Short mmCIF file of C-alpha atoms in Angstrom, two decimals:
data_model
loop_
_atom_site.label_atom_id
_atom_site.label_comp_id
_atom_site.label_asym_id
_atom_site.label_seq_id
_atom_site.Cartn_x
_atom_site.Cartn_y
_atom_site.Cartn_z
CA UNK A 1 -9.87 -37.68 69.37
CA UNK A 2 -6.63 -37.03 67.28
CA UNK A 3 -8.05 -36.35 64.07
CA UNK A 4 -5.20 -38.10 62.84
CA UNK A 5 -6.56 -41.19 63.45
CA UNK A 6 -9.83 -40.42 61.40
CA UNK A 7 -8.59 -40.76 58.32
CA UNK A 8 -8.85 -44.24 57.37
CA UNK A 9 -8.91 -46.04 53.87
CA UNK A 10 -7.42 -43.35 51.23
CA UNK A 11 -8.00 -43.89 47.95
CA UNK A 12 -5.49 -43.61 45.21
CA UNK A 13 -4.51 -40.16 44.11
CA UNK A 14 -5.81 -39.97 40.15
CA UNK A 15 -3.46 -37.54 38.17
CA UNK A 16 -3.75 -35.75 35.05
CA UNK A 17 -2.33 -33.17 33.08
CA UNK A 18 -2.81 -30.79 30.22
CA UNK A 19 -3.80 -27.50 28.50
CA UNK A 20 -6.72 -26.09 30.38
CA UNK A 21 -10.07 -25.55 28.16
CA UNK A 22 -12.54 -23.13 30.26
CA UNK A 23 -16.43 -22.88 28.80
CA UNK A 24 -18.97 -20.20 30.20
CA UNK A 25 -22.25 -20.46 29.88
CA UNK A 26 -25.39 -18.24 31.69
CA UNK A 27 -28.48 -20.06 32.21
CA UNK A 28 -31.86 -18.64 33.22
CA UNK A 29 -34.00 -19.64 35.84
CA UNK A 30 -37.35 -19.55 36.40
CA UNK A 31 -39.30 -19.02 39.60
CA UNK A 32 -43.02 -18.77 40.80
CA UNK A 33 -42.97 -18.08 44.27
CA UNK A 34 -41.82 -15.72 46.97
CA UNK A 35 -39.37 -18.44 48.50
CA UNK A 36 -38.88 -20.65 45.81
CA UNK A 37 -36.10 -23.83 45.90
CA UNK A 38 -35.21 -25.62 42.53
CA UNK A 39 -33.25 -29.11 41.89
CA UNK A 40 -31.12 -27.66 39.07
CA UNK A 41 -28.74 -31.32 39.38
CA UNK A 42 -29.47 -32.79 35.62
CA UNK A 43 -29.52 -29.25 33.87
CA UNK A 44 -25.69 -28.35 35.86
CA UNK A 45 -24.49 -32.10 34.89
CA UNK A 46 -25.70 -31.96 31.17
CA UNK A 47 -23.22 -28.52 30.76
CA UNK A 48 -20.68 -30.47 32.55
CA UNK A 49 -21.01 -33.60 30.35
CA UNK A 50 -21.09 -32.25 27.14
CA UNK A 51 -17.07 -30.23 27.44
CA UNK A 52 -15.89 -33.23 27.76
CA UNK A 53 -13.63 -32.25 30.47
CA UNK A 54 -12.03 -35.12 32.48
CA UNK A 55 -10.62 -32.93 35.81
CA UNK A 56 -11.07 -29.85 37.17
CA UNK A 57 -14.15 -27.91 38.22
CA UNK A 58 -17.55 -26.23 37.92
CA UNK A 59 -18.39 -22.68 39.18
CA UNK A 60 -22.14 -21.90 40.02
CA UNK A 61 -22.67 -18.43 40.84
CA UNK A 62 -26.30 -16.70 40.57
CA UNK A 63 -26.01 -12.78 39.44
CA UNK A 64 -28.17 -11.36 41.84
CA UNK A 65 -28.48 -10.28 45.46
CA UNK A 66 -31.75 -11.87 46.65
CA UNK A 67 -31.36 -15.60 45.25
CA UNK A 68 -28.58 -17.94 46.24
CA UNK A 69 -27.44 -21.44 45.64
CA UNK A 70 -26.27 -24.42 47.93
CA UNK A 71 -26.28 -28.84 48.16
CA UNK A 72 -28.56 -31.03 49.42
CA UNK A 73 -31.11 -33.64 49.96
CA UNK A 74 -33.58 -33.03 47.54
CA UNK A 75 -36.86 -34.29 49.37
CA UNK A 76 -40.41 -33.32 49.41
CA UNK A 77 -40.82 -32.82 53.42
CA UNK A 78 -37.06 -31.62 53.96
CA UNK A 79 -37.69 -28.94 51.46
CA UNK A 80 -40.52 -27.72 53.16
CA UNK A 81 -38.35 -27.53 55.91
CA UNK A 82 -35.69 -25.89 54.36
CA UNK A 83 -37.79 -23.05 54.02
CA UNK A 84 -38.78 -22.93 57.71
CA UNK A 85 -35.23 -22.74 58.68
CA UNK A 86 -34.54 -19.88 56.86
CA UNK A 87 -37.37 -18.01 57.76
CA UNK A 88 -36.84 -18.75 61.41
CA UNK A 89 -32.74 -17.73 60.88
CA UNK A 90 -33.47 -15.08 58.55
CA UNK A 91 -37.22 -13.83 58.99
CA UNK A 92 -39.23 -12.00 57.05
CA UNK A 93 -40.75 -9.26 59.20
CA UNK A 94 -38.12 -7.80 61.42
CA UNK A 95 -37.49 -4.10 61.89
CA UNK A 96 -35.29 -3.72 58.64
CA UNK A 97 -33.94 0.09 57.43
CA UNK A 98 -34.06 -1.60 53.79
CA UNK A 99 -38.01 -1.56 54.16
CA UNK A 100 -38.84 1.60 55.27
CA UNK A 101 -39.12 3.35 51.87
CA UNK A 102 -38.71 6.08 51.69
CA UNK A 103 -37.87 7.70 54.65
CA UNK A 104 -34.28 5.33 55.14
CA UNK A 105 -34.41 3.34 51.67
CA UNK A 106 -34.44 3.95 48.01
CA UNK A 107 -36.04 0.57 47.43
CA UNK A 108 -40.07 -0.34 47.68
CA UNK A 109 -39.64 -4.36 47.61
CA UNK A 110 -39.61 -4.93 50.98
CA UNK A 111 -36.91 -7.57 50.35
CA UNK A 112 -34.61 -6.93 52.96
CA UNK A 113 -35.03 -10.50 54.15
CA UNK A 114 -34.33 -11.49 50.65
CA UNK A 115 -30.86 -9.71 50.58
CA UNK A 116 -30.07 -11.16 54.05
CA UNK A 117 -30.46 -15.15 53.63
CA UNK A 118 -28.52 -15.03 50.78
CA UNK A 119 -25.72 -13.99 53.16
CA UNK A 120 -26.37 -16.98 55.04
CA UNK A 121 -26.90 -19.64 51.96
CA UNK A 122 -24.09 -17.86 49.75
CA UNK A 123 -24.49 -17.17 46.11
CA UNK A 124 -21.75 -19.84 44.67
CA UNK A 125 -20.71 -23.25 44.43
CA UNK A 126 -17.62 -24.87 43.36
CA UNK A 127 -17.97 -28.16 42.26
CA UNK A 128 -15.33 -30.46 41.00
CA UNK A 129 -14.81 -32.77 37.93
CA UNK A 130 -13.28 -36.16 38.31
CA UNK A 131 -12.85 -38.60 35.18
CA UNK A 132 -15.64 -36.51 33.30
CA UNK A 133 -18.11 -36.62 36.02
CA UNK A 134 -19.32 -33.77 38.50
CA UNK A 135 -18.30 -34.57 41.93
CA UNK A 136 -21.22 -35.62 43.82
CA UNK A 137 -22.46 -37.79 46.71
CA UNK A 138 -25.31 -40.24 46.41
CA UNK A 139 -27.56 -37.69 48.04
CA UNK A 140 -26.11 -34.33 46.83
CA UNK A 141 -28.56 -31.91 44.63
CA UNK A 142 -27.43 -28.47 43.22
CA UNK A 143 -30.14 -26.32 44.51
CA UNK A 144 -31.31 -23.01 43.45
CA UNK A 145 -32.79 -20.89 46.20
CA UNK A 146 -35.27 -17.62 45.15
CA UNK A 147 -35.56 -15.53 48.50
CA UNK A 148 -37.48 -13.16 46.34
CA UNK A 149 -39.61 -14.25 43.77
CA UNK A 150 -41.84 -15.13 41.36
CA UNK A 151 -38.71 -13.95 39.08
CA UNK A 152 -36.73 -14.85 36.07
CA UNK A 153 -33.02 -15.30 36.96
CA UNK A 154 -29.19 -15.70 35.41
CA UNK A 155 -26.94 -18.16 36.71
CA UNK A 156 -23.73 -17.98 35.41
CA UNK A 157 -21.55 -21.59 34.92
CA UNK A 158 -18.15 -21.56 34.44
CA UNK A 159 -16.05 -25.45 33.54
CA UNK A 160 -12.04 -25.38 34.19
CA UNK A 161 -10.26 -28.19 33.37
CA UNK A 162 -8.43 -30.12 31.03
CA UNK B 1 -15.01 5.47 55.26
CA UNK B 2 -14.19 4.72 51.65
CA UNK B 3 -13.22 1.49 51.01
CA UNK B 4 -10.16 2.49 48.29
CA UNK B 5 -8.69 4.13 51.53
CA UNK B 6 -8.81 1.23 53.60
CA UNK B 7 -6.03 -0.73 51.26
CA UNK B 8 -2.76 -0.43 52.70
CA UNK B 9 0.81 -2.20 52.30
CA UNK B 10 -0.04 -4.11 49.10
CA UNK B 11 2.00 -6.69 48.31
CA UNK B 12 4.16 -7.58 44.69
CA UNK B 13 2.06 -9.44 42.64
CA UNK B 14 3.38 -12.86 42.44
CA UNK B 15 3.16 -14.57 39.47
CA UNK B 16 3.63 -18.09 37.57
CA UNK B 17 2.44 -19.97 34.45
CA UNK B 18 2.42 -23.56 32.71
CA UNK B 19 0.85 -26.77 32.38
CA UNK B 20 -1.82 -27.62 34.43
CA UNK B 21 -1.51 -30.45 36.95
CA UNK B 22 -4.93 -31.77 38.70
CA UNK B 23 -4.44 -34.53 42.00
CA UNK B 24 -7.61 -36.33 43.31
CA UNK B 25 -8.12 -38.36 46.12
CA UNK B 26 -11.24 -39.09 48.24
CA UNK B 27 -10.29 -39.86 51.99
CA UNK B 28 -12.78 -41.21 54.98
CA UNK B 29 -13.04 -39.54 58.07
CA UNK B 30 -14.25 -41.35 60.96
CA UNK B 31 -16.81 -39.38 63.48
CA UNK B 32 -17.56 -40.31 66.78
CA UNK B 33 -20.61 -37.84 68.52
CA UNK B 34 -23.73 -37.09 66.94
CA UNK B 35 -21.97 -33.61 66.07
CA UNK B 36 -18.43 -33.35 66.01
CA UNK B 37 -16.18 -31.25 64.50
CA UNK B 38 -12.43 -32.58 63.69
CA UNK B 39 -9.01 -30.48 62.51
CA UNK B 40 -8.48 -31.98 59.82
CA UNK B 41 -5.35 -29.68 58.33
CA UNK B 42 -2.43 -31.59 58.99
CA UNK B 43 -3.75 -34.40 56.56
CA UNK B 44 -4.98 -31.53 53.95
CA UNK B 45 -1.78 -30.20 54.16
CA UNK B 46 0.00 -33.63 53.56
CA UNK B 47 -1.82 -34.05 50.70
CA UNK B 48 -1.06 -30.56 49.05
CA UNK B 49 2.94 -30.26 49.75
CA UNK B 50 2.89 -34.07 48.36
CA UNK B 51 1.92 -33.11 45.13
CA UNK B 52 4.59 -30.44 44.39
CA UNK B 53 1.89 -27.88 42.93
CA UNK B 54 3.21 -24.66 43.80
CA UNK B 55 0.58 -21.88 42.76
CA UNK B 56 -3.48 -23.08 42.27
CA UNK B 57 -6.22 -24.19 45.09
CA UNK B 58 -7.03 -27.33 46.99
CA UNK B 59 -10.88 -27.65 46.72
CA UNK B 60 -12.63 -29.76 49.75
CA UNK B 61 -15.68 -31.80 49.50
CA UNK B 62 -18.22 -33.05 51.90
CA UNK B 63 -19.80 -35.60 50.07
CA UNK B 64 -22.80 -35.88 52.37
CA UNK B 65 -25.84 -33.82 53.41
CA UNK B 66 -25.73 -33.76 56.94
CA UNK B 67 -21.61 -33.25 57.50
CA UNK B 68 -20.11 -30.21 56.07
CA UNK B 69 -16.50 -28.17 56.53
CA UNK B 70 -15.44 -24.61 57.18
CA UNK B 71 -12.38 -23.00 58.38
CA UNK B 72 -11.85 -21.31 61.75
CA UNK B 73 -9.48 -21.71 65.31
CA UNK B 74 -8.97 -25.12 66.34
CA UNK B 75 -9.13 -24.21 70.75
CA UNK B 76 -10.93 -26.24 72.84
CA UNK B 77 -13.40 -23.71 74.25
CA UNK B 78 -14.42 -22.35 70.85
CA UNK B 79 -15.00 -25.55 69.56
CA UNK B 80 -17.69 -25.83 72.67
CA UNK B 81 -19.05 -22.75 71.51
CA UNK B 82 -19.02 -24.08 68.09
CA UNK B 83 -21.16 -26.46 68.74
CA UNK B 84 -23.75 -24.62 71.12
CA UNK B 85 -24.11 -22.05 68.15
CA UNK B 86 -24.94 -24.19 65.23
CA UNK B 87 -27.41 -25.95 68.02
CA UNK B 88 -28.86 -22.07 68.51
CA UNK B 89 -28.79 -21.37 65.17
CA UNK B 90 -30.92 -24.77 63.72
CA UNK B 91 -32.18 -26.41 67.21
CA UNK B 92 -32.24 -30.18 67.00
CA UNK B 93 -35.83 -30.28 68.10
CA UNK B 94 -38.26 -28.22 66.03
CA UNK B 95 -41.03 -28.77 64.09
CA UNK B 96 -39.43 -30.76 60.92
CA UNK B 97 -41.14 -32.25 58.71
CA UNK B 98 -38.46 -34.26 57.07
CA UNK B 99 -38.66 -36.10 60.91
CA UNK B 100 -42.10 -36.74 60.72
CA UNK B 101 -41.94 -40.64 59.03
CA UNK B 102 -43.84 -42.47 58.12
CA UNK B 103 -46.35 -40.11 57.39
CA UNK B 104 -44.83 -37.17 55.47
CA UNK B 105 -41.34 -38.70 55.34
CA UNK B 106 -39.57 -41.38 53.86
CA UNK B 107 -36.81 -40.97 56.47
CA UNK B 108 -36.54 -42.39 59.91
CA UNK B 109 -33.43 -40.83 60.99
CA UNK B 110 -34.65 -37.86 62.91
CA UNK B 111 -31.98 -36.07 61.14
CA UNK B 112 -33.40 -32.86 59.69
CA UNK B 113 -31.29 -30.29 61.58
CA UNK B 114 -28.32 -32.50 60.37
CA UNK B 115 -29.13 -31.53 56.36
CA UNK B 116 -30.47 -27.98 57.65
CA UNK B 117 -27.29 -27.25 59.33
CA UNK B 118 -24.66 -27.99 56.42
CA UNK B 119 -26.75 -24.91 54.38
CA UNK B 120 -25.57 -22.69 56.78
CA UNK B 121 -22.15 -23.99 57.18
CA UNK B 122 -21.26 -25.07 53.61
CA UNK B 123 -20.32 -28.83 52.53
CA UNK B 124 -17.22 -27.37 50.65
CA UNK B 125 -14.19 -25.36 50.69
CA UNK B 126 -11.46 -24.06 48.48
CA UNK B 127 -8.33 -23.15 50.10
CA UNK B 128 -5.55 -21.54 47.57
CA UNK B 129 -1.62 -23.03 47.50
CA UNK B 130 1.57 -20.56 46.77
CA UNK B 131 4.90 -20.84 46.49
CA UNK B 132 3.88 -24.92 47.34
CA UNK B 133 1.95 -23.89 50.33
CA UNK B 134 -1.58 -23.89 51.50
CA UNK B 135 -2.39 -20.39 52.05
CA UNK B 136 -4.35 -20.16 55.71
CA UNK B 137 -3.67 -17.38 58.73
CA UNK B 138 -1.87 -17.89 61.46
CA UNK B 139 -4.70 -19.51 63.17
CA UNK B 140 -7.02 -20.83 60.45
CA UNK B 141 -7.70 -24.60 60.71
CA UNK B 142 -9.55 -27.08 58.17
CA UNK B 143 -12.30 -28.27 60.36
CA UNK B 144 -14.66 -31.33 59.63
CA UNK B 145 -18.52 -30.91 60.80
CA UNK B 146 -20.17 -34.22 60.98
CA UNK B 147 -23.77 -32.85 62.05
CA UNK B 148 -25.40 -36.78 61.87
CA UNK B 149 -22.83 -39.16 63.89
CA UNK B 150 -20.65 -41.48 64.59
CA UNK B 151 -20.56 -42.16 61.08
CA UNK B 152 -17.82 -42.90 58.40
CA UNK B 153 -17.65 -39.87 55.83
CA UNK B 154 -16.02 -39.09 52.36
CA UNK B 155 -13.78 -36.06 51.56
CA UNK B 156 -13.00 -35.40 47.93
CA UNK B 157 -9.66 -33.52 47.49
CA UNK B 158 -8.20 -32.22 44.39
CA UNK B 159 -5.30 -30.11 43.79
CA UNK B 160 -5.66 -27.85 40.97
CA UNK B 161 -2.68 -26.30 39.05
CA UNK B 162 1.19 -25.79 38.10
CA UNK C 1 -42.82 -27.55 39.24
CA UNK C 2 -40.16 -29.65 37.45
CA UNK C 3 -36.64 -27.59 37.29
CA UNK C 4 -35.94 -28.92 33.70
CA UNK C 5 -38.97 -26.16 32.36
CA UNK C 6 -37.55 -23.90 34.82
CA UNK C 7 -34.28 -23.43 32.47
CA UNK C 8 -35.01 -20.56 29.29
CA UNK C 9 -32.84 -18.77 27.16
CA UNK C 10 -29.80 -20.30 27.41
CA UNK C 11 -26.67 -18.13 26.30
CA UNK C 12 -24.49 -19.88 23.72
CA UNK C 13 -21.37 -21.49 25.34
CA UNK C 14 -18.17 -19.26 25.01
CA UNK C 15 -15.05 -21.46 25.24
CA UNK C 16 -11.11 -20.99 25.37
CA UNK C 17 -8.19 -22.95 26.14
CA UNK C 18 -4.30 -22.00 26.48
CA UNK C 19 -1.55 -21.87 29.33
CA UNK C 20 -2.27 -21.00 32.14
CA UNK C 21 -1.40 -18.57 34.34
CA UNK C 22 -1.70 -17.74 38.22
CA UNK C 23 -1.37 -13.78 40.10
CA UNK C 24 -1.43 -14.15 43.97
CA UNK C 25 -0.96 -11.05 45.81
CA UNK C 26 -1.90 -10.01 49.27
CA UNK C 27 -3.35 -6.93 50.41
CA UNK C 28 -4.50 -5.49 54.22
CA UNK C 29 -7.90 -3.45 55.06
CA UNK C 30 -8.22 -1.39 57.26
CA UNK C 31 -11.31 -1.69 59.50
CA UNK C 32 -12.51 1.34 61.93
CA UNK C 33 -15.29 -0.54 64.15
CA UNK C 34 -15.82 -3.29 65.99
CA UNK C 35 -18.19 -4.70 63.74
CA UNK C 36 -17.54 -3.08 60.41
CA UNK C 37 -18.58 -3.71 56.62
CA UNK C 38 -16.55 -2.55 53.40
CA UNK C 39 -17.08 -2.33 49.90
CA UNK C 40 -14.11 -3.75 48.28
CA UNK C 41 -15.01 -3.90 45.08
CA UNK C 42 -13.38 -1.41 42.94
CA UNK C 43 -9.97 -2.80 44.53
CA UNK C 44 -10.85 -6.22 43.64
CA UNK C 45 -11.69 -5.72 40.25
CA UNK C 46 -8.83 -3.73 39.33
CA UNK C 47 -6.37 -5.85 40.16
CA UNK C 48 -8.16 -8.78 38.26
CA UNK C 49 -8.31 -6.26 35.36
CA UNK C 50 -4.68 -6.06 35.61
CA UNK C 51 -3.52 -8.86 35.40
CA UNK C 52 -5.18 -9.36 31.75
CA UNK C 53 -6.64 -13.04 32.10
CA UNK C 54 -9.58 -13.40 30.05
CA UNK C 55 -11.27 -16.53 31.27
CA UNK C 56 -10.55 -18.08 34.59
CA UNK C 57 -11.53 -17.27 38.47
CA UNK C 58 -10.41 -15.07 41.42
CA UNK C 59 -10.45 -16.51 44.84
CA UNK C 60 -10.66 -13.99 47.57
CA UNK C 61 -9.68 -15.75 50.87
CA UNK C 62 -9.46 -13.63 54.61
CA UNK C 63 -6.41 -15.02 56.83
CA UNK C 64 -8.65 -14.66 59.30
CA UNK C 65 -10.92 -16.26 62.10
CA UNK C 66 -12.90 -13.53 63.02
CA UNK C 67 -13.28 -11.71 59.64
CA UNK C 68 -15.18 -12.64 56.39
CA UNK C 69 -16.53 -11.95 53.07
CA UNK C 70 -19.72 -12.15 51.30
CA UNK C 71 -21.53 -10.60 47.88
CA UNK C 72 -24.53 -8.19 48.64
CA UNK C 73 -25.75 -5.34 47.44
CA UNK C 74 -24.16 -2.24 48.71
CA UNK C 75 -27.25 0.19 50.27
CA UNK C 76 -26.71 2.32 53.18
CA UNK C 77 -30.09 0.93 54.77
CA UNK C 78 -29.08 -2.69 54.23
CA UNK C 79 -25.70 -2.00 55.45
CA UNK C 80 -27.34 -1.28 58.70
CA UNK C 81 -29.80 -4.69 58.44
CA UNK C 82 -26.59 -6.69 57.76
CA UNK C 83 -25.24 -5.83 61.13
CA UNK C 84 -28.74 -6.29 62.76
CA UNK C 85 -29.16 -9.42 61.59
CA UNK C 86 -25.44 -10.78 61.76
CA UNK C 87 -26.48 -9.57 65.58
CA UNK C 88 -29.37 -11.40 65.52
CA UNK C 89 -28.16 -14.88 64.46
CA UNK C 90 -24.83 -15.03 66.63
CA UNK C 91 -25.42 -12.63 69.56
CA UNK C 92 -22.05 -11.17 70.83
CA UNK C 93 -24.18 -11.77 74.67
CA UNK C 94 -24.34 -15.89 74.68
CA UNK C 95 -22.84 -18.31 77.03
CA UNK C 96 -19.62 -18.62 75.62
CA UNK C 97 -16.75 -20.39 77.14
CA UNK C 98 -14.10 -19.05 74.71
CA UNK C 99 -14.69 -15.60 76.90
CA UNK C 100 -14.55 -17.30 79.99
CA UNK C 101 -11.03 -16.41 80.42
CA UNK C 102 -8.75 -17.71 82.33
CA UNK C 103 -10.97 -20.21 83.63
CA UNK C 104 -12.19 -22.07 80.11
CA UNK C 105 -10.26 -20.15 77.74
CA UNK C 106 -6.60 -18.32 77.46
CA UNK C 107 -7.96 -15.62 75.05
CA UNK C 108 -8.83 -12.65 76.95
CA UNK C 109 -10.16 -10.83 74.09
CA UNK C 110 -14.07 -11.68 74.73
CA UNK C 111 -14.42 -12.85 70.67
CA UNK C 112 -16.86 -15.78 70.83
CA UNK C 113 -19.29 -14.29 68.72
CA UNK C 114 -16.23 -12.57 66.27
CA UNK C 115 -15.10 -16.54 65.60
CA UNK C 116 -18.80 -17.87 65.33
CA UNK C 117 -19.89 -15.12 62.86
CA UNK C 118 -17.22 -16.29 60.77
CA UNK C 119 -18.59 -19.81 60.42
CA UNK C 120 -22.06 -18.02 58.79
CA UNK C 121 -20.67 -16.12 56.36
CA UNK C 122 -17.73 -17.82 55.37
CA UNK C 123 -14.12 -16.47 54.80
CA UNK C 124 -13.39 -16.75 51.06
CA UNK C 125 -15.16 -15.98 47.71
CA UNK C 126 -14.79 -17.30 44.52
CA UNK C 127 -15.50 -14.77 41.55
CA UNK C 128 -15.37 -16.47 38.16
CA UNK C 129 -13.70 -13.83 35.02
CA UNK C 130 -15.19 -14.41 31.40
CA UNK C 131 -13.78 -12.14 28.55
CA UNK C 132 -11.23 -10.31 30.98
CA UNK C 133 -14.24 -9.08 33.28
CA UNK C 134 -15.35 -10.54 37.11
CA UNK C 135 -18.56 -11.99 36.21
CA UNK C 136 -20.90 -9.85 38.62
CA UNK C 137 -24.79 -9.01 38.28
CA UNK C 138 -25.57 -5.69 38.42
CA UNK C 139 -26.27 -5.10 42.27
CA UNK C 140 -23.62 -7.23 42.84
CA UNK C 141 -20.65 -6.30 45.62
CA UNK C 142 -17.69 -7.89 47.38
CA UNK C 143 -18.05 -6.97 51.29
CA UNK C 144 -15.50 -7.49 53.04
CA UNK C 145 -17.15 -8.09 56.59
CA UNK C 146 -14.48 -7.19 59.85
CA UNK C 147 -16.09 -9.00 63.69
CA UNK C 148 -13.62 -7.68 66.02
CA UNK C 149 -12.17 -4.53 64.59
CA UNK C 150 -10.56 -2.08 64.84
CA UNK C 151 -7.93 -4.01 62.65
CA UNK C 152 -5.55 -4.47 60.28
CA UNK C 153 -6.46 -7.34 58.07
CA UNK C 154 -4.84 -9.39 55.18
CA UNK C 155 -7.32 -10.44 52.26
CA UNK C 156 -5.32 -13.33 50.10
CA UNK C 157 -6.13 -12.80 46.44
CA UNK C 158 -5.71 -15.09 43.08
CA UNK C 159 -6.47 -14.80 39.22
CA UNK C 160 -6.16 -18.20 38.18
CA UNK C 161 -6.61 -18.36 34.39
CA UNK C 162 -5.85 -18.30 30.51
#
């Protein structure tokens, strides 16, 4: 199929112009287990909301190495399996050099499968603003992902617009 | 190696400043498998060159939960391989919850691997634009998952800057 | 646990607003192996530091399909478990057509698994700057992350900010 046929039904293109305003803001998280996934949605729109921004966009990015961030569903039984997916992509007990402390690692948290999903689930979102509202489908959550937890962690948000 | 050796043939530094300019548009994109992956880059590209931004980023939306984007070669083979990777990577059949309805979901659309797979692929893109073009390789395409089809999907655009 | 106690110790909201202004410049990396991880971080941040934006982003995009890019913390053991498990999710040993050359494919370069890696990790970051710094944790790194080296590669970057 041409995939120029699969666009169908554009909308209008909205403009806007202006001075760009940016506003930064960390927020901290708070997790109690091992592998630990948190709907973050309302806290991410209420930053968003209150700039008062109209267009542009909102960067998520978590500050650390064994935690990420990504959108979903947000559903009892598909987290659950959320969390066997990434322990069957990314498991838990492999034969990792970042666990053998200390004979091949300086580090005694046996997290190397903590480090690695987050390469697979990435550590940043970008999510855009449209007439003062975050950019979301029906279903879309923002979800916080602890690969290594109970822990207390920063997530930096960044709104750029005008 | 060290990594400050491995920089070589840097370009000039190309710069540009004003007032911000922000396009958004939300177009469909009609699927036709249960997965399917479309090039969708000739109509992103449309878009961007018809706004006259010269420097700034095109950000790309999924606005879904089981479709998502990413960028690689469009070639026929690959995208077969594409597809048997992603079904290597989070199988169709395993034991999901989320599939298990009535009793511990509220979902009867046997589509768990269709949410599970847009974490690892991403529901979301941002390409940048300079000197009024969409910067991509030589062979980099704009390619459309849809993990849960045939369906009828929504694509946010917005072009971002001066 | 409900996400909305999850949030503590919010910091206070810094904001700015002004012209923008936009630095693109490319640069190549040199890779030495056929699979082949760099830190690129020192690079990165000085030419963000350069450019003297104080609030704003830096997108970090490969112009490649079988090279990416990723944050992770930079540990000789992990290094090693990056690989491994990069290995272990997209084999470069899998029935793949794109190598089936010249009877699927006309690429003769036996790459599936370069291309498919891609897809997991992604092939563009984007690194917000507050108060004329990239906003990084502490064990935070930019990897650069080369599938079918030796190469030469070109890494796309842009400050985008006030």
């Amino acid at each position: 199929m041409e995939a120029i046929t699969a666009l169908e039904n554009e909308s209008a293109t909205r403009t806007n112009q202006g001075t760009v305003k940016v506003f930064s803001k960390t927020i901290e998280v708070k997790t109690t287990e091992r592998t630990d996934l948190l709907n973050i949605s309302d806290e991410i729109r209420s930053f968003v909301e209150a700039t008062g921004i109209a267009d542009g966009h909102l960067q998520i990015c978590v500050l650390h190495t064994t935690a990420g961030i990504f959108i979903n569903e947000w559903q009892d039984a598909l987290v659950t399996d959320m969390k066997a997916i990434i322990e069957k992509v990314v498991p838990q007990n492999f034969s990792y050099q970042h666990n053998e402390y200390p004979e091949f690692s300086d580090c005694d948290k046996n997290n190397a499968h903590s480090h690695l999903r987050n390469i697979v689930v990435g550590h940043s979102l970008t999510v855009p603003i449209s007439e003062g509202k975050l950019v979301l489908g029906k279903w879309q959550r923002v979800i916080f992902s602890e690969f290594d937890g109970p822990n207390q962690r920063k997530v930096f948000l960044q709104v750029f617009g005008i």
